[in-house]
Tab-separated table of C-alpha atoms and ligand atoms in Angstrom:
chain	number	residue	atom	x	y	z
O	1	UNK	CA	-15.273	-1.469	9.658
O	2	UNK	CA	-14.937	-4.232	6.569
O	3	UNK	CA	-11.700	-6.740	6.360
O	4	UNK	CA	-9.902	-6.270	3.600
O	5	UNK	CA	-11.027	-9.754	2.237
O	6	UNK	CA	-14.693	-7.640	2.359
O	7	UNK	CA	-12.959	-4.902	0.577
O	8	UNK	CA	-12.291	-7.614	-2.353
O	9	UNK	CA	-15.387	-8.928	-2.429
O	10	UNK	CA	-16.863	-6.001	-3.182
O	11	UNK	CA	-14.995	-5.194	-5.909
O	12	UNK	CA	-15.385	-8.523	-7.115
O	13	UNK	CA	-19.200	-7.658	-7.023
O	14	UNK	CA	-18.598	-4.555	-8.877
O	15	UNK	CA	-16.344	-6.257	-11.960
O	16	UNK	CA	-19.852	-8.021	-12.482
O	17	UNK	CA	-20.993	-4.485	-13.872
O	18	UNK	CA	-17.664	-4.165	-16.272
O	19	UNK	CA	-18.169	-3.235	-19.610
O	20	UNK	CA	-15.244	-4.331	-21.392
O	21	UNK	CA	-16.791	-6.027	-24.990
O	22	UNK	CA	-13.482	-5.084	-26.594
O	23	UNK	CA	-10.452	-6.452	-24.232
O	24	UNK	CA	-12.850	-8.979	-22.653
O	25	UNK	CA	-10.671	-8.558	-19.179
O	26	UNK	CA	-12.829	-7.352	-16.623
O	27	UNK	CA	-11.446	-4.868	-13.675
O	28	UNK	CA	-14.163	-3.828	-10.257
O	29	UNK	CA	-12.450	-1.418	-7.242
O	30	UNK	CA	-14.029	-0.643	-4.528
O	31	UNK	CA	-12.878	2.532	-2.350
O	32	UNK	CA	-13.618	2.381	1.420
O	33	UNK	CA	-13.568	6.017	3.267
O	34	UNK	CA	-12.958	6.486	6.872
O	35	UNK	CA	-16.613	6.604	8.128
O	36	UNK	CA	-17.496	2.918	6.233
O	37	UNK	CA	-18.764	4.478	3.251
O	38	UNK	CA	-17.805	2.297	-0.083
O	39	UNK	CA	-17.607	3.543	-3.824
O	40	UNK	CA	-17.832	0.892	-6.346
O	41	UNK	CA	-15.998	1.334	-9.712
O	42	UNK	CA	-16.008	-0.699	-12.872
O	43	UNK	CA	-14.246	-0.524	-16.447
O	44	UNK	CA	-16.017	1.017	-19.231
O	45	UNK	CA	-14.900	0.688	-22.459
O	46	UNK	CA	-15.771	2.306	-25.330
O	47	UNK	CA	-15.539	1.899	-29.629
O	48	UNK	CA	-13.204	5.077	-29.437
O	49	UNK	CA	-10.690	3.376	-26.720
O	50	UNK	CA	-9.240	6.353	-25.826
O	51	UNK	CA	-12.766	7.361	-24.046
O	52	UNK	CA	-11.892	3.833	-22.191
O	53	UNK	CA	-12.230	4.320	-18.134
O	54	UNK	CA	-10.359	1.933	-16.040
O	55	UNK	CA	-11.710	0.464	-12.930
O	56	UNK	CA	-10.001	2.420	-10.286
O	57	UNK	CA	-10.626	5.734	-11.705
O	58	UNK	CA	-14.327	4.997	-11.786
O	59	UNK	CA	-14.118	4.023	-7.689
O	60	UNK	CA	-12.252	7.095	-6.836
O	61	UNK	CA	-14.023	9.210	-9.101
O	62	UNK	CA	-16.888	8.302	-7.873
O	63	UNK	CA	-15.673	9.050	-3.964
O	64	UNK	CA	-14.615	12.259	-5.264
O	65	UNK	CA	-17.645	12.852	-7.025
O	66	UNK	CA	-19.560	12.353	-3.476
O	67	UNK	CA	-17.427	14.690	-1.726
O	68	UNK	CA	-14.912	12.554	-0.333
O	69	UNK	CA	-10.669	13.658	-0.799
O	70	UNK	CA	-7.614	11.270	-0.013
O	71	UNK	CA	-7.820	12.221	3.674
O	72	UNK	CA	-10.975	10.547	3.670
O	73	UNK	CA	-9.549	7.409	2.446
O	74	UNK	CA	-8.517	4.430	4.185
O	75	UNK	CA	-8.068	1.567	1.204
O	76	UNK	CA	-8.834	1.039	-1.994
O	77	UNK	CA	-9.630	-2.598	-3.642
O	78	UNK	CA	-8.710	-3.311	-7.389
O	79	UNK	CA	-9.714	-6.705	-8.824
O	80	UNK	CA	-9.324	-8.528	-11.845
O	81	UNK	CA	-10.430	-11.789	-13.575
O	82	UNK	CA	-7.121	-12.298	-15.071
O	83	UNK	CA	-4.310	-14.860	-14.693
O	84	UNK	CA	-1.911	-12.624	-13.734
O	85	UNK	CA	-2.565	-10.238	-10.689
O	86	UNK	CA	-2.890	-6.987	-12.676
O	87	UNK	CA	-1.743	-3.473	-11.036
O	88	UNK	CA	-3.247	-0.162	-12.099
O	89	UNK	CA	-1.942	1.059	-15.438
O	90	UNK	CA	0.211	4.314	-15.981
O	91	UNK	CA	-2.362	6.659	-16.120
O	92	UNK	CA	-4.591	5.155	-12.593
O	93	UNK	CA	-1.109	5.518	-11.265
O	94	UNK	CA	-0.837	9.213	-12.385
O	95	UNK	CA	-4.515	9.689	-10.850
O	96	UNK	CA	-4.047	7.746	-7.874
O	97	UNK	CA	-0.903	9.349	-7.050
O	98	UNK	CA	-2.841	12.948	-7.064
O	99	UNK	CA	-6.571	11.694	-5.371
O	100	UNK	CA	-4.698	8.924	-2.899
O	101	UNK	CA	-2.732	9.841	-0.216
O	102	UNK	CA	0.901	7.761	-1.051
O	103	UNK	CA	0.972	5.107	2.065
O	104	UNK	CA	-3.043	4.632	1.569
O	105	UNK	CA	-3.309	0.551	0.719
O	106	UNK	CA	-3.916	-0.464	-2.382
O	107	UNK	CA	-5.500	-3.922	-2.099
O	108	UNK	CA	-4.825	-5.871	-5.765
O	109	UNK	CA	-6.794	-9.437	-6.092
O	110	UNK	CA	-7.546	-12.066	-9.469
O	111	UNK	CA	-9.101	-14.503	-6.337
O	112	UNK	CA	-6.433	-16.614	-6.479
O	113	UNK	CA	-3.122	-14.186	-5.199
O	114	UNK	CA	-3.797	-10.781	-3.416
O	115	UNK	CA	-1.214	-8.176	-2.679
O	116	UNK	CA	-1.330	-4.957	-0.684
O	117	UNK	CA	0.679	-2.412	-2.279
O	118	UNK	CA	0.502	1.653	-2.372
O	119	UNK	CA	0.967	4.753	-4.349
O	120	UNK	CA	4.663	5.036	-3.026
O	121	UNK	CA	5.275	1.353	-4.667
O	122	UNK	CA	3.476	1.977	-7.702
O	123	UNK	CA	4.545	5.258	-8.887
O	124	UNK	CA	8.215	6.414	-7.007
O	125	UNK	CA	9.176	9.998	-7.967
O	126	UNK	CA	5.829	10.679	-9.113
O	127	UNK	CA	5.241	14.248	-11.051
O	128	UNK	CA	2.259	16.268	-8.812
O	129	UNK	CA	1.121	19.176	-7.863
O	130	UNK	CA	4.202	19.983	-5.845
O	131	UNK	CA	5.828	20.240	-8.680
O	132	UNK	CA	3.861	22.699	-9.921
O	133	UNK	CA	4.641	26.740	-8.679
R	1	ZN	ZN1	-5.998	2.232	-15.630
Protein backbone atom coordinates (compact mmCIF):
# COMPACT_ATOMS: atom_id res chain seq x y z
CA UNK A 1 0.00 0.00 0.00
CA UNK A 2 1.52 3.77 -0.89
CA UNK A 3 2.61 6.33 2.12
CA UNK A 4 0.81 9.14 2.12
CA UNK A 5 3.95 11.18 1.02
CA UNK A 6 3.34 8.67 -2.33
CA UNK A 7 -0.21 9.72 -2.24
CA UNK A 8 1.20 13.48 -2.77
CA UNK A 9 3.41 12.77 -5.20
CA UNK A 10 1.08 11.56 -7.30
CA UNK A 11 -1.04 14.22 -7.28
CA UNK A 12 1.76 16.39 -7.70
CA UNK A 13 2.31 14.35 -10.99
CA UNK A 14 -1.20 14.83 -11.95
CA UNK A 15 -1.29 18.97 -11.39
CA UNK A 16 1.35 18.63 -14.32
CA UNK A 17 -1.82 17.83 -16.57
CA UNK A 18 -3.90 21.05 -15.07
CA UNK A 19 -5.49 23.15 -17.38
CA UNK A 20 -5.99 26.28 -15.68
CA UNK A 21 -4.93 29.22 -18.58
CA UNK A 22 -7.35 31.54 -16.79
CA UNK A 23 -6.50 31.47 -12.80
CA UNK A 24 -2.98 30.21 -13.59
CA UNK A 25 -3.14 28.15 -10.02
CA UNK A 26 -2.79 24.68 -10.69
CA UNK A 27 -4.68 21.87 -8.39
CA UNK A 28 -3.75 17.53 -9.06
CA UNK A 29 -5.67 14.84 -6.44
CA UNK A 30 -5.08 11.65 -6.47
CA UNK A 31 -7.72 9.08 -4.88
CA UNK A 32 -6.29 5.79 -3.51
CA UNK A 33 -9.07 2.83 -3.09
CA UNK A 34 -8.71 -0.02 -0.77
CA UNK A 35 -7.22 -2.63 -3.20
CA UNK A 36 -4.13 0.03 -4.35
CA UNK A 37 -5.92 1.27 -7.21
CA UNK A 38 -5.20 5.26 -7.79
CA UNK A 39 -7.42 7.86 -9.77
CA UNK A 40 -5.66 10.88 -10.85
CA UNK A 41 -7.61 14.20 -11.14
CA UNK A 42 -6.65 17.58 -12.47
CA UNK A 43 -8.39 21.15 -12.88
CA UNK A 44 -9.94 22.02 -16.06
CA UNK A 45 -10.91 25.23 -16.75
CA UNK A 46 -12.86 26.52 -19.23
CA UNK A 47 -13.76 30.26 -21.21
CA UNK A 48 -17.36 29.80 -19.65
CA UNK A 49 -15.94 29.36 -15.86
CA UNK A 50 -18.86 28.04 -14.65
CA UNK A 51 -18.08 24.69 -16.84
CA UNK A 52 -14.69 25.01 -14.58
CA UNK A 53 -13.90 21.39 -12.83
CA UNK A 54 -11.81 21.46 -9.79
CA UNK A 55 -9.18 18.98 -9.08
CA UNK A 56 -10.79 16.76 -6.58
CA UNK A 57 -13.94 16.29 -8.37
CA UNK A 58 -12.04 15.09 -11.40
CA UNK A 59 -10.11 12.26 -8.93
CA UNK A 60 -13.27 11.11 -7.41
CA UNK A 61 -15.19 11.33 -10.41
CA UNK A 62 -13.06 9.49 -12.03
CA UNK A 63 -13.07 6.54 -9.10
CA UNK A 64 -16.67 6.73 -9.40
CA UNK A 65 -16.66 6.62 -12.95
CA UNK A 66 -14.58 3.15 -12.63
CA UNK A 67 -16.92 1.68 -10.30
CA UNK A 68 -15.48 2.50 -7.13
CA UNK A 69 -18.05 4.22 -3.99
CA UNK A 70 -16.73 5.86 -0.63
CA UNK A 71 -16.50 2.40 0.96
CA UNK A 72 -13.91 1.75 -1.42
CA UNK A 73 -11.92 4.63 -0.36
CA UNK A 74 -9.12 4.88 1.88
CA UNK A 75 -7.52 8.65 1.16
CA UNK A 76 -7.66 11.12 -1.06
CA UNK A 77 -4.58 13.60 -2.01
CA UNK A 78 -5.28 17.31 -3.07
CA UNK A 79 -2.28 19.43 -4.12
CA UNK A 80 -1.61 22.79 -5.08
CA UNK A 81 1.22 25.05 -6.39
CA UNK A 82 0.14 27.87 -4.31
CA UNK A 83 1.58 29.80 -1.35
CA UNK A 84 -0.98 29.13 0.81
CA UNK A 85 -2.06 25.42 1.47
CA UNK A 86 -5.42 25.56 -0.36
CA UNK A 87 -8.52 23.28 0.90
CA UNK A 88 -11.27 22.15 -1.44
CA UNK A 89 -13.74 24.90 -2.28
CA UNK A 90 -17.55 24.92 -1.27
CA UNK A 91 -18.81 22.98 -3.88
CA UNK A 92 -15.73 19.80 -3.67
CA UNK A 93 -16.88 20.06 -0.12
CA UNK A 94 -20.60 19.57 -1.06
CA UNK A 95 -19.35 16.57 -3.42
CA UNK A 96 -16.94 15.16 -1.17
CA UNK A 97 -19.23 15.17 1.64
CA UNK A 98 -21.81 12.89 -0.57
CA UNK A 99 -18.94 10.45 -2.62
CA UNK A 100 -16.41 10.38 0.68
CA UNK A 101 -17.16 8.67 3.58
CA UNK A 102 -16.77 11.74 6.53
CA UNK A 103 -13.55 10.34 8.63
CA UNK A 104 -11.89 9.23 5.08
CA UNK A 105 -8.36 11.47 5.06
CA UNK A 106 -8.10 14.13 3.10
CA UNK A 107 -4.37 14.65 2.47
CA UNK A 108 -3.86 18.69 1.44
CA UNK A 109 -0.07 19.58 0.18
CA UNK A 110 1.62 23.07 -1.79
CA UNK A 111 5.20 20.87 -1.07
CA UNK A 112 6.15 22.98 1.43
CA UNK A 113 3.19 22.36 4.48
CA UNK A 114 0.85 19.24 4.30
CA UNK A 115 -2.17 18.67 6.44
CA UNK A 116 -4.47 15.69 6.87
CA UNK A 117 -7.89 16.80 7.32
CA UNK A 118 -11.50 15.13 6.48
CA UNK A 119 -14.99 15.66 5.34
CA UNK A 120 -16.14 16.04 9.09
CA UNK A 121 -13.50 19.14 9.33
CA UNK A 122 -14.28 20.57 6.14
CA UNK A 123 -17.92 20.64 5.90
CA UNK A 124 -19.69 20.20 9.78
CA UNK A 125 -23.51 19.92 9.51
CA UNK A 126 -23.29 19.15 6.00
CA UNK A 127 -26.83 19.01 3.93
CA UNK A 128 -27.01 15.11 2.27
CA UNK A 129 -28.98 12.67 1.35
CA UNK A 130 -30.20 12.02 4.86
CA UNK A 131 -31.76 14.89 4.70
CA UNK A 132 -33.64 14.06 2.02
CA UNK A 133 -37.20 11.73 2.68
ZN1 LIG B 1 -13.46 22.86 -5.97
Amino acid sequence: MISNEQLVEKAFEAMKNAYAPYSNYHVGACVLCNDGETFKGANIENASYGATNCGERSAIFAAYSNGYRKNDIKAISIVTDGKRLGTPCGICRQVLSELLNHDTPIILSNGTETRVTNVSQLLPDSFGVDDLD
